[in-house]
JSON list of C-alpha atoms in Angstrom, two decimals:
[
{"chain": "A", "resi": 1, "resn": "MET", "atom": "CA", "xyz": [-53.64, 19.59, -82.88]},
{"chain": "A", "resi": 2, "resn": "ASN", "atom": "CA", "xyz": [-50.91, 18.73, -80.41]},
{"chain": "A", "resi": 3, "resn": "ILE", "atom": "CA", "xyz": [-51.83, 17.95, -76.86]},
{"chain": "A", "resi": 4, "resn": "SER", "atom": "CA", "xyz": [-49.05, 18.06, -74.35]},
{"chain": "A", "resi": 5, "resn": "ALA", "atom": "CA", "xyz": [-49.21, 15.69, -71.46]},
{"chain": "A", "resi": 6, "resn": "ILE", "atom": "CA", "xyz": [-49.17, 17.33, -68.09]},
{"chain": "A", "resi": 7, "resn": "GLU", "atom": "CA", "xyz": [-47.05, 15.43, -65.68]},
{"chain": "A", "resi": 8, "resn": "ILE", "atom": "CA", "xyz": [-48.37, 15.55, -62.15]},
{"chain": "A", "resi": 9, "resn": "GLU", "atom": "CA", "xyz": [-45.87, 14.80, -59.46]},
{"chain": "A", "resi": 10, "resn": "ILE", "atom": "CA", "xyz": [-47.37, 13.07, -56.45]},
{"chain": "A", "resi": 11, "resn": "PRO", "atom": "CA", "xyz": [-45.78, 14.28, -53.20]},
{"chain": "A", "resi": 12, "resn": "LEU", "atom": "CA", "xyz": [-44.23, 11.76, -50.83]},
{"chain": "A", "resi": 13, "resn": "ALA", "atom": "CA", "xyz": [-45.40, 11.00, -47.32]},
{"chain": "A", "resi": 14, "resn": "GLN", "atom": "CA", "xyz": [-43.12, 12.36, -44.63]},
{"chain": "A", "resi": 15, "resn": "SER", "atom": "CA", "xyz": [-44.95, 11.44, -41.44]},
{"chain": "A", "resi": 16, "resn": "VAL", "atom": "CA", "xyz": [-48.06, 9.58, -40.38]},
{"chain": "A", "resi": 17, "resn": "THR", "atom": "CA", "xyz": [-50.31, 9.97, -37.36]},
{"chain": "A", "resi": 18, "resn": "VAL", "atom": "CA", "xyz": [-53.22, 7.66, -36.67]},
{"chain": "A", "resi": 19, "resn": "THR", "atom": "CA", "xyz": [-55.76, 8.64, -34.03]},
{"chain": "A", "resi": 20, "resn": "GLU", "atom": "CA", "xyz": [-58.85, 6.78, -32.87]},
{"chain": "A", "resi": 21, "resn": "ASP", "atom": "CA", "xyz": [-60.83, 8.02, -35.87]},
{"chain": "A", "resi": 22, "resn": "THR", "atom": "CA", "xyz": [-58.51, 9.80, -38.34]},
{"chain": "A", "resi": 23, "resn": "LEU", "atom": "CA", "xyz": [-55.45, 9.13, -40.51]},
{"chain": "A", "resi": 24, "resn": "HIS", "atom": "CA", "xyz": [-53.19, 12.21, -40.91]},
{"chain": "A", "resi": 25, "resn": "VAL", "atom": "CA", "xyz": [-50.36, 12.20, -43.44]},
{"chain": "A", "resi": 26, "resn": "ASP", "atom": "CA", "xyz": [-47.84, 15.05, -43.80]},
{"chain": "A", "resi": 27, "resn": "LEU", "atom": "CA", "xyz": [-46.66, 15.39, -47.40]},
{"chain": "A", "resi": 28, "resn": "SER", "atom": "CA", "xyz": [-43.38, 16.57, -48.90]},
{"chain": "A", "resi": 29, "resn": "ASP", "atom": "CA", "xyz": [-45.08, 19.58, -50.53]},
{"chain": "A", "resi": 30, "resn": "GLY", "atom": "CA", "xyz": [-46.18, 20.98, -47.14]},
{"chain": "A", "resi": 31, "resn": "ARG", "atom": "CA", "xyz": [-49.76, 19.74, -47.17]},
{"chain": "A", "resi": 32, "resn": "THR", "atom": "CA", "xyz": [-51.32, 17.50, -44.55]},
{"chain": "A", "resi": 33, "resn": "ILE", "atom": "CA", "xyz": [-54.14, 15.25, -45.65]},
{"chain": "A", "resi": 34, "resn": "SER", "atom": "CA", "xyz": [-56.57, 13.83, -43.11]},
{"chain": "A", "resi": 35, "resn": "VAL", "atom": "CA", "xyz": [-59.15, 11.16, -43.82]},
{"chain": "A", "resi": 36, "resn": "PRO", "atom": "CA", "xyz": [-61.55, 9.26, -41.57]},
{"chain": "A", "resi": 37, "resn": "LEU", "atom": "CA", "xyz": [-60.48, 5.77, -40.51]},
{"chain": "A", "resi": 38, "resn": "ALA", "atom": "CA", "xyz": [-63.94, 4.63, -41.64]},
{"chain": "A", "resi": 39, "resn": "TRP", "atom": "CA", "xyz": [-62.50, 4.81, -45.17]},
{"chain": "A", "resi": 40, "resn": "TYR", "atom": "CA", "xyz": [-60.15, 1.96, -44.19]},
{"chain": "A", "resi": 41, "resn": "PRO", "atom": "CA", "xyz": [-62.05, -0.61, -42.10]},
{"chain": "A", "resi": 42, "resn": "ARG", "atom": "CA", "xyz": [-58.95, -2.61, -41.21]},
{"chain": "A", "resi": 43, "resn": "LEU", "atom": "CA", "xyz": [-57.39, 0.47, -39.63]},
{"chain": "A", "resi": 44, "resn": "LEU", "atom": "CA", "xyz": [-60.68, 1.30, -37.93]},
{"chain": "A", "resi": 45, "resn": "HIS", "atom": "CA", "xyz": [-60.80, -2.18, -36.35]},
{"chain": "A", "resi": 46, "resn": "ALA", "atom": "CA", "xyz": [-57.08, -2.32, -35.53]},
{"chain": "A", "resi": 47, "resn": "THR", "atom": "CA", "xyz": [-55.76, -1.95, -32.02]},
{"chain": "A", "resi": 48, "resn": "PRO", "atom": "CA", "xyz": [-53.95, 1.29, -31.13]},
{"chain": "A", "resi": 49, "resn": "ASP", "atom": "CA", "xyz": [-50.62, -0.60, -31.23]},
{"chain": "A", "resi": 50, "resn": "GLU", "atom": "CA", "xyz": [-51.41, -2.01, -34.67]},
{"chain": "A", "resi": 51, "resn": "ARG", "atom": "CA", "xyz": [-52.30, 1.47, -35.95]},
{"chain": "A", "resi": 52, "resn": "GLN", "atom": "CA", "xyz": [-48.93, 2.81, -34.84]},
{"chain": "A", "resi": 53, "resn": "ALA", "atom": "CA", "xyz": [-46.94, -0.03, -36.46]},
{"chain": "A", "resi": 54, "resn": "TRP", "atom": "CA", "xyz": [-46.73, 1.45, -39.97]},
{"chain": "A", "resi": 55, "resn": "ARG", "atom": "CA", "xyz": [-43.84, 1.92, -42.38]},
{"chain": "A", "resi": 56, "resn": "PHE", "atom": "CA", "xyz": [-43.36, 3.78, -45.63]},
{"chain": "A", "resi": 57, "resn": "ILE", "atom": "CA", "xyz": [-43.28, 1.80, -48.84]},
{"chain": "A", "resi": 58, "resn": "ALA", "atom": "CA", "xyz": [-41.89, 2.87, -52.23]},
{"chain": "A", "resi": 59, "resn": "LYS", "atom": "CA", "xyz": [-39.88, 5.70, -50.64]},
{"chain": "A", "resi": 60, "resn": "GLY", "atom": "CA", "xyz": [-42.99, 7.41, -49.22]},
{"chain": "A", "resi": 61, "resn": "ARG", "atom": "CA", "xyz": [-45.41, 6.73, -52.07]},
{"chain": "A", "resi": 62, "resn": "GLY", "atom": "CA", "xyz": [-47.44, 4.55, -49.73]},
{"chain": "A", "resi": 63, "resn": "ILE", "atom": "CA", "xyz": [-47.94, 3.37, -46.17]},
{"chain": "A", "resi": 64, "resn": "HIS", "atom": "CA", "xyz": [-48.01, -0.26, -45.04]},
{"chain": "A", "resi": 65, "resn": "TRP", "atom": "CA", "xyz": [-49.34, -1.88, -41.85]},
{"chain": "A", "resi": 66, "resn": "GLU", "atom": "CA", "xyz": [-47.89, -5.39, -41.64]},
{"chain": "A", "resi": 67, "resn": "SER", "atom": "CA", "xyz": [-50.00, -6.79, -38.80]},
{"chain": "A", "resi": 68, "resn": "ILE", "atom": "CA", "xyz": [-53.31, -5.89, -40.46]},
{"chain": "A", "resi": 69, "resn": "ASP", "atom": "CA", "xyz": [-52.14, -6.33, -44.07]},
{"chain": "A", "resi": 70, "resn": "GLU", "atom": "CA", "xyz": [-53.16, -2.81, -45.14]},
{"chain": "A", "resi": 71, "resn": "ASP", "atom": "CA", "xyz": [-51.54, -0.68, -47.83]},
{"chain": "A", "resi": 72, "resn": "ILE", "atom": "CA", "xyz": [-52.58, 2.90, -48.64]},
{"chain": "A", "resi": 73, "resn": "SER", "atom": "CA", "xyz": [-51.09, 4.90, -51.49]},
{"chain": "A", "resi": 74, "resn": "ILE", "atom": "CA", "xyz": [-50.56, 8.64, -51.30]},
{"chain": "A", "resi": 75, "resn": "GLU", "atom": "CA", "xyz": [-52.02, 8.94, -54.79]},
{"chain": "A", "resi": 76, "resn": "GLY", "atom": "CA", "xyz": [-55.17, 7.18, -53.55]},
{"chain": "A", "resi": 77, "resn": "LEU", "atom": "CA", "xyz": [-55.43, 9.46, -50.53]},
{"chain": "A", "resi": 78, "resn": "LEU", "atom": "CA", "xyz": [-55.13, 12.56, -52.71]},
{"chain": "A", "resi": 79, "resn": "ALA", "atom": "CA", "xyz": [-57.75, 11.18, -55.11]},
{"chain": "A", "resi": 80, "resn": "GLY", "atom": "CA", "xyz": [-60.14, 10.50, -52.22]},
{"chain": "A", "resi": 81, "resn": "ARG", "atom": "CA", "xyz": [-60.24, 6.76, -52.80]},
{"chain": "A", "resi": 82, "resn": "THR", "atom": "CA", "xyz": [-61.47, 4.63, -49.94]},
{"chain": "A", "resi": 83, "resn": "SER", "atom": "CA", "xyz": [-60.51, 1.02, -49.32]},
{"chain": "A", "resi": 84, "resn": "GLY", "atom": "CA", "xyz": [-61.25, -1.13, -52.33]},
{"chain": "A", "resi": 85, "resn": "GLU", "atom": "CA", "xyz": [-61.60, -4.27, -50.24]},
{"chain": "A", "resi": 86, "resn": "SER", "atom": "CA", "xyz": [-64.79, -6.25, -50.75]},
{"chain": "A", "resi": 87, "resn": "GLN", "atom": "CA", "xyz": [-67.17, -6.77, -47.83]},
{"chain": "A", "resi": 88, "resn": "THR", "atom": "CA", "xyz": [-66.64, -10.52, -48.13]},
{"chain": "A", "resi": 89, "resn": "SER", "atom": "CA", "xyz": [-62.86, -10.16, -47.81]},
{"chain": "A", "resi": 90, "resn": "PHE", "atom": "CA", "xyz": [-63.16, -7.70, -44.93]},
{"chain": "A", "resi": 91, "resn": "LYS", "atom": "CA", "xyz": [-65.61, -9.91, -43.01]},
{"chain": "A", "resi": 92, "resn": "ARG", "atom": "CA", "xyz": [-63.32, -12.92, -43.47]},
{"chain": "A", "resi": 93, "resn": "TRP", "atom": "CA", "xyz": [-60.37, -10.86, -42.16]},
{"chain": "A", "resi": 94, "resn": "LEU", "atom": "CA", "xyz": [-62.39, -9.52, -39.23]},
{"chain": "A", "resi": 95, "resn": "SER", "atom": "CA", "xyz": [-63.63, -12.98, -38.22]},
{"chain": "A", "resi": 96, "resn": "SER", "atom": "CA", "xyz": [-60.05, -14.31, -38.21]},
{"chain": "A", "resi": 97, "resn": "ARG", "atom": "CA", "xyz": [-58.93, -11.74, -35.64]},
{"chain": "A", "resi": 98, "resn": "PRO", "atom": "CA", "xyz": [-58.86, -12.57, -31.93]},
{"chain": "A", "resi": 99, "resn": "SER", "atom": "CA", "xyz": [-61.58, -10.94, -29.92]},
{"chain": "A", "resi": 100, "resn": "ARG", "atom": "CA", "xyz": [-60.54, -7.62, -28.39]},
{"chain": "A", "resi": 101, "resn": "LEU", "atom": "CA", "xyz": [-62.65, -8.37, -25.32]},
{"chain": "A", "resi": 102, "resn": "SER", "atom": "CA", "xyz": [-60.96, -9.80, -22.29]},
{"chain": "A", "resi": 103, "resn": "THR", "atom": "CA", "xyz": [-61.48, -13.49, -21.77]},
{"chain": "A", "resi": 104, "resn": "ARG", "atom": "CA", "xyz": [-61.34, -13.32, -18.01]},
{"chain": "A", "resi": 105, "resn": "SER", "atom": "CA", "xyz": [-63.18, -15.85, -15.98]},
{"chain": "A", "resi": 106, "resn": "THR", "atom": "CA", "xyz": [-65.66, -14.75, -13.38]},
{"chain": "A", "resi": 107, "resn": "PRO", "atom": "CA", "xyz": [-64.27, -12.12, -11.06]},
{"chain": "A", "resi": 108, "resn": "THR", "atom": "CA", "xyz": [-62.79, -13.26, -7.80]},
{"chain": "A", "resi": 109, "resn": "ARG", "atom": "CA", "xyz": [-63.07, -11.47, -4.52]},
{"chain": "A", "resi": 110, "resn": "SER", "atom": "CA", "xyz": [-59.83, -10.08, -3.28]},
{"chain": "A", "resi": 111, "resn": "LYS", "atom": "CA", "xyz": [-60.90, -9.98, 0.36]},
{"chain": "A", "resi": 112, "resn": "ARG", "atom": "CA", "xyz": [-62.67, -12.53, 2.43]},
{"chain": "A", "resi": 113, "resn": "ARG", "atom": "CA", "xyz": [-65.41, -11.47, 4.74]},
{"chain": "A", "resi": 114, "resn": "ALA", "atom": "CA", "xyz": [-64.27, -11.31, 8.28]},
{"chain": "A", "resi": 115, "resn": "ARG", "atom": "CA", "xyz": [-66.03, -13.65, 10.71]},
{"chain": "A", "resi": 116, "resn": "TYR", "atom": "CA", "xyz": [-67.07, -12.26, 14.02]}
]
């Protein structure tokens, strides 16, 4: 019995949009795939500027975010694979990031009370 191998061609990414809670990728075959950012904790915890600072890798076979060291393959998105990062690795990465909260000192009053 001969079994012929079926070659599946993975489409390339053409554009990427990252919202507060979703990653949207437009593919070369006309599909758009959307997945929750919760699948990729580094993206979920990234700042809006970091989320927008992506680039294609391998001619559109993947997406890379330099500042958060995240790579996502189109094949993985299509297969429904979430981040494979261990909790230990993610927690170490998260603890190394600067706090997103403002480090302002106590508020100052902009006006002095008038004396009468």
